[in-house]
Amino acid sequence: MRQGTIVTVKPDGHPLSVFEAKRQLRIEPEDTDQDDHIADLCAAAHRKIERYLGFPILRQTLETHLTGFPRGPIWLGGGDSPEIVAIRYRDTTNAVQTLDPAKYVLDAASRLIRVYPALPVTWPATACTPGAVVVQWRAGWEQPSDVAEDLIHAMKLLVGHWDQNREAVVVGTISTEVQIALDDILAPLRIPFIA
């Protein structure tokens, strides 16, 4: 049933600032020669951690596409302060309909965001086509300062590691400490895979 989720409105910026990353890298604030490189590392760390966790960190708009309504709830993922923008579907005549918000309930209290049909309603019948149901939703912290410190720390670890190891292979060393540290920080927060 589930096809995937895409980001339609990206967050404004990244949780880890260049200034904070420079402190991690022990680079003086007035040394701006590497600012573009550090900004790229901050953006990459943000995206990597979002993919690993399975939820947006900063506020963004997403669309989850399904081939039809499931028998139970729609599983969206996770994130802070989730909200449904709209649920659109193709009815059995292939006409696009917008589901009345009174006909569904958002479970925003659980770690995994789910949308249920409101009792005694059931999900409507849909056309048998890819993208028959599209759930547009938002989630994530509003400001970088709202993001949990452990997530910021995980980004700093990645930025530091990537800055010091700029190639895909490091010859002559064996090190797994960065991965172990990331797993310790991120594993408890990770959303289970949604099929």
Short mmCIF file of C-alpha atoms in Angstrom, two decimals:
data_model
loop_
_atom_site.label_atom_id
_atom_site.label_comp_id
_atom_site.label_asym_id
_atom_site.label_seq_id
_atom_site.Cartn_x
_atom_site.Cartn_y
_atom_site.Cartn_z
CA MET A 1 0.00 0.00 0.00
CA ARG A 2 2.74 2.47 0.97
CA GLN A 3 4.77 3.94 -1.86
CA GLY A 4 6.92 6.46 -0.01
CA THR A 5 7.25 9.90 1.47
CA ILE A 6 8.73 12.98 -0.18
CA VAL A 7 9.55 16.44 1.17
CA THR A 8 7.57 19.15 -0.61
CA VAL A 9 8.62 22.16 1.51
CA LYS A 10 12.14 21.94 2.90
CA PRO A 11 13.07 23.30 6.32
CA ASP A 12 14.52 26.78 6.59
CA GLY A 13 18.20 26.09 7.27
CA HIS A 14 19.83 23.38 9.36
CA PRO A 15 19.89 22.66 13.10
CA LEU A 16 23.69 22.86 13.38
CA SER A 17 25.07 26.31 12.57
CA VAL A 18 28.44 26.93 10.96
CA PHE A 19 29.45 28.79 14.14
CA GLU A 20 28.69 25.75 16.35
CA ALA A 21 30.42 23.42 13.90
CA LYS A 22 33.52 25.62 13.88
CA ARG A 23 33.65 25.39 17.68
CA GLN A 24 33.53 21.60 17.36
CA LEU A 25 36.33 21.71 14.79
CA ARG A 26 38.34 24.18 16.89
CA ILE A 27 38.34 26.77 14.11
CA GLU A 28 38.34 30.42 15.15
CA PRO A 29 35.13 32.32 14.25
CA GLU A 30 37.04 34.93 12.24
CA ASP A 31 38.62 32.21 10.06
CA THR A 32 36.04 32.12 7.26
CA ASP A 33 38.06 30.31 4.56
CA GLN A 34 36.28 27.00 5.20
CA ASP A 35 32.77 28.30 5.94
CA ASP A 36 31.26 26.94 2.69
CA HIS A 37 32.80 23.50 3.31
CA ILE A 38 31.57 23.49 6.92
CA ALA A 39 28.06 24.59 5.82
CA ASP A 40 27.99 21.65 3.38
CA LEU A 41 29.01 19.28 6.19
CA CYS A 42 26.28 20.67 8.48
CA ALA A 43 23.66 20.15 5.75
CA ALA A 44 24.88 16.61 5.02
CA ALA A 45 24.86 15.68 8.73
CA HIS A 46 21.31 17.03 9.06
CA ARG A 47 20.07 14.95 6.11
CA LYS A 48 21.93 11.78 7.18
CA ILE A 49 20.47 11.88 10.68
CA GLU A 50 16.95 12.54 9.39
CA ARG A 51 17.20 9.53 7.06
CA TYR A 52 18.52 7.35 9.88
CA LEU A 53 15.86 8.45 12.38
CA GLY A 54 12.97 8.29 9.92
CA PHE A 55 11.50 11.66 10.82
CA PRO A 56 12.02 15.36 10.06
CA ILE A 57 14.12 17.31 12.55
CA LEU A 58 13.22 20.86 11.50
CA ARG A 59 9.68 21.83 10.46
CA GLN A 60 8.92 20.74 6.91
CA THR A 61 6.00 19.66 4.75
CA LEU A 62 5.89 16.09 3.46
CA GLU A 63 3.65 13.95 1.28
CA THR A 64 3.11 10.27 1.94
CA HIS A 65 1.82 8.41 -1.11
CA LEU A 66 -0.17 5.16 -0.91
CA THR A 67 -1.79 2.95 -3.52
CA GLY A 68 -4.97 2.95 -1.40
CA PHE A 69 -6.19 3.32 2.15
CA PRO A 70 -4.93 0.61 4.54
CA ARG A 71 -7.20 -1.61 6.64
CA GLY A 72 -6.06 0.21 9.77
CA PRO A 73 -4.22 3.45 10.43
CA ILE A 74 -1.94 5.28 8.02
CA TRP A 75 1.60 5.27 9.43
CA LEU A 76 3.45 8.47 8.59
CA GLY A 77 6.71 8.38 10.52
CA GLY A 78 7.63 10.67 13.37
CA GLY A 79 8.55 14.21 14.28
CA ASP A 80 7.72 16.97 16.69
CA SER A 81 4.27 18.67 16.62
CA PRO A 82 2.79 16.77 13.66
CA GLU A 83 -0.22 18.11 11.79
CA ILE A 84 -2.20 16.97 8.78
CA VAL A 85 -2.49 19.56 6.01
CA ALA A 86 -4.81 17.48 3.79
CA ILE A 87 -5.65 13.94 2.77
CA ARG A 88 -6.52 13.63 -0.91
CA TYR A 89 -7.57 10.47 -2.69
CA ARG A 90 -8.83 9.26 -6.05
CA ASP A 91 -12.31 7.82 -5.67
CA THR A 92 -13.54 4.80 -7.64
CA THR A 93 -14.32 7.08 -10.63
CA ASN A 94 -10.69 8.38 -10.47
CA ALA A 95 -11.85 11.86 -9.39
CA VAL A 96 -9.62 13.59 -6.81
CA GLN A 97 -11.38 14.14 -3.47
CA THR A 98 -10.24 15.83 -0.26
CA LEU A 99 -11.15 13.89 2.86
CA ASP A 100 -13.12 15.89 5.42
CA PRO A 101 -10.90 16.42 8.52
CA ALA A 102 -13.86 15.30 10.69
CA LYS A 103 -13.44 11.83 9.17
CA TYR A 104 -9.95 11.14 10.51
CA VAL A 105 -8.02 11.44 13.76
CA LEU A 106 -4.30 12.17 14.10
CA ASP A 107 -2.44 10.26 16.83
CA ALA A 108 0.21 12.86 17.60
CA ALA A 109 0.95 11.59 21.10
CA SER A 110 2.68 8.36 20.05
CA ARG A 111 6.27 8.29 18.87
CA LEU A 112 5.04 6.97 15.52
CA ILE A 113 2.56 9.36 13.88
CA ARG A 114 -0.59 7.58 12.72
CA VAL A 115 -3.87 8.69 11.18
CA TYR A 116 -7.03 6.70 11.99
CA PRO A 117 -10.47 6.89 10.45
CA ALA A 118 -12.80 8.62 12.94
CA LEU A 119 -15.31 6.22 14.46
CA PRO A 120 -17.66 4.95 13.09
CA VAL A 121 -16.20 6.04 9.72
CA THR A 122 -14.10 3.72 7.56
CA TRP A 123 -11.68 4.80 4.89
CA PRO A 124 -13.37 5.44 1.52
CA ALA A 125 -12.89 3.18 -1.51
CA THR A 126 -10.26 4.36 -3.97
CA ALA A 127 -9.24 3.81 -7.56
CA CYS A 128 -6.63 1.11 -8.04
CA THR A 129 -3.75 3.35 -9.10
CA PRO A 130 -0.36 4.48 -7.78
CA GLY A 131 -0.73 7.56 -5.61
CA ALA A 132 -4.44 6.91 -5.03
CA VAL A 133 -4.01 8.41 -1.53
CA VAL A 134 -1.75 11.36 -0.73
CA VAL A 135 -1.36 12.54 2.86
CA GLN A 136 0.17 16.00 3.13
CA TRP A 137 1.57 16.63 6.61
CA ARG A 138 4.02 18.72 8.60
CA ALA A 139 6.33 17.85 11.47
CA GLY A 140 9.58 18.94 13.07
CA TRP A 141 10.87 21.49 15.53
CA GLU A 142 10.14 25.11 14.56
CA GLN A 143 13.58 26.55 15.37
CA PRO A 144 17.11 25.11 15.45
CA SER A 145 17.27 26.11 19.13
CA ASP A 146 14.32 23.74 19.81
CA VAL A 147 16.20 20.67 18.50
CA ALA A 148 17.28 18.18 21.18
CA GLU A 149 20.92 18.57 22.25
CA ASP A 150 21.73 14.91 21.58
CA LEU A 151 20.78 15.33 17.91
CA ILE A 152 22.96 18.43 17.64
CA HIS A 153 25.81 16.50 19.27
CA ALA A 154 25.39 13.65 16.78
CA MET A 155 25.64 16.18 13.93
CA LYS A 156 28.81 17.63 15.48
CA LEU A 157 30.33 14.14 15.64
CA LEU A 158 29.61 13.60 11.95
CA VAL A 159 30.95 17.01 10.93
CA GLY A 160 34.14 16.43 12.92
CA HIS A 161 34.62 12.97 11.47
CA TRP A 162 33.96 14.06 7.89
CA ASP A 163 36.23 17.08 8.22
CA GLN A 164 39.13 14.96 9.46
CA ASN A 165 38.46 12.08 7.03
CA ARG A 166 37.76 13.69 3.69
CA GLU A 167 38.15 10.53 1.62
CA ALA A 168 36.00 7.38 1.52
CA VAL A 169 38.88 5.18 2.70
CA VAL A 170 41.38 5.84 5.48
CA VAL A 171 44.55 3.80 4.92
CA GLY A 172 46.38 2.27 7.86
CA THR A 173 43.79 2.74 10.62
CA ILE A 174 40.81 0.87 11.99
CA SER A 175 38.25 2.95 13.85
CA THR A 176 34.58 2.40 14.68
CA GLU A 177 34.23 4.86 17.55
CA VAL A 178 32.23 7.46 15.60
CA GLN A 179 29.66 4.86 14.52
CA ILE A 180 29.39 3.47 18.06
CA ALA A 181 28.87 6.98 19.46
CA LEU A 182 26.21 7.76 16.83
CA ASP A 183 24.41 4.49 17.53
CA ASP A 184 24.40 5.24 21.27
CA ILE A 185 22.84 8.65 20.63
CA LEU A 186 20.45 7.90 17.77
CA ALA A 187 19.26 4.29 18.16
CA PRO A 188 16.77 5.04 20.98
CA LEU A 189 15.18 7.80 18.86
CA ARG A 190 14.91 5.88 15.59
CA ILE A 191 11.46 5.23 14.14
CA PRO A 192 11.03 1.57 13.10
CA PHE A 193 10.89 0.87 9.37
CA ILE A 194 7.45 1.46 7.92
CA ALA A 195 6.45 -0.94 5.16
#
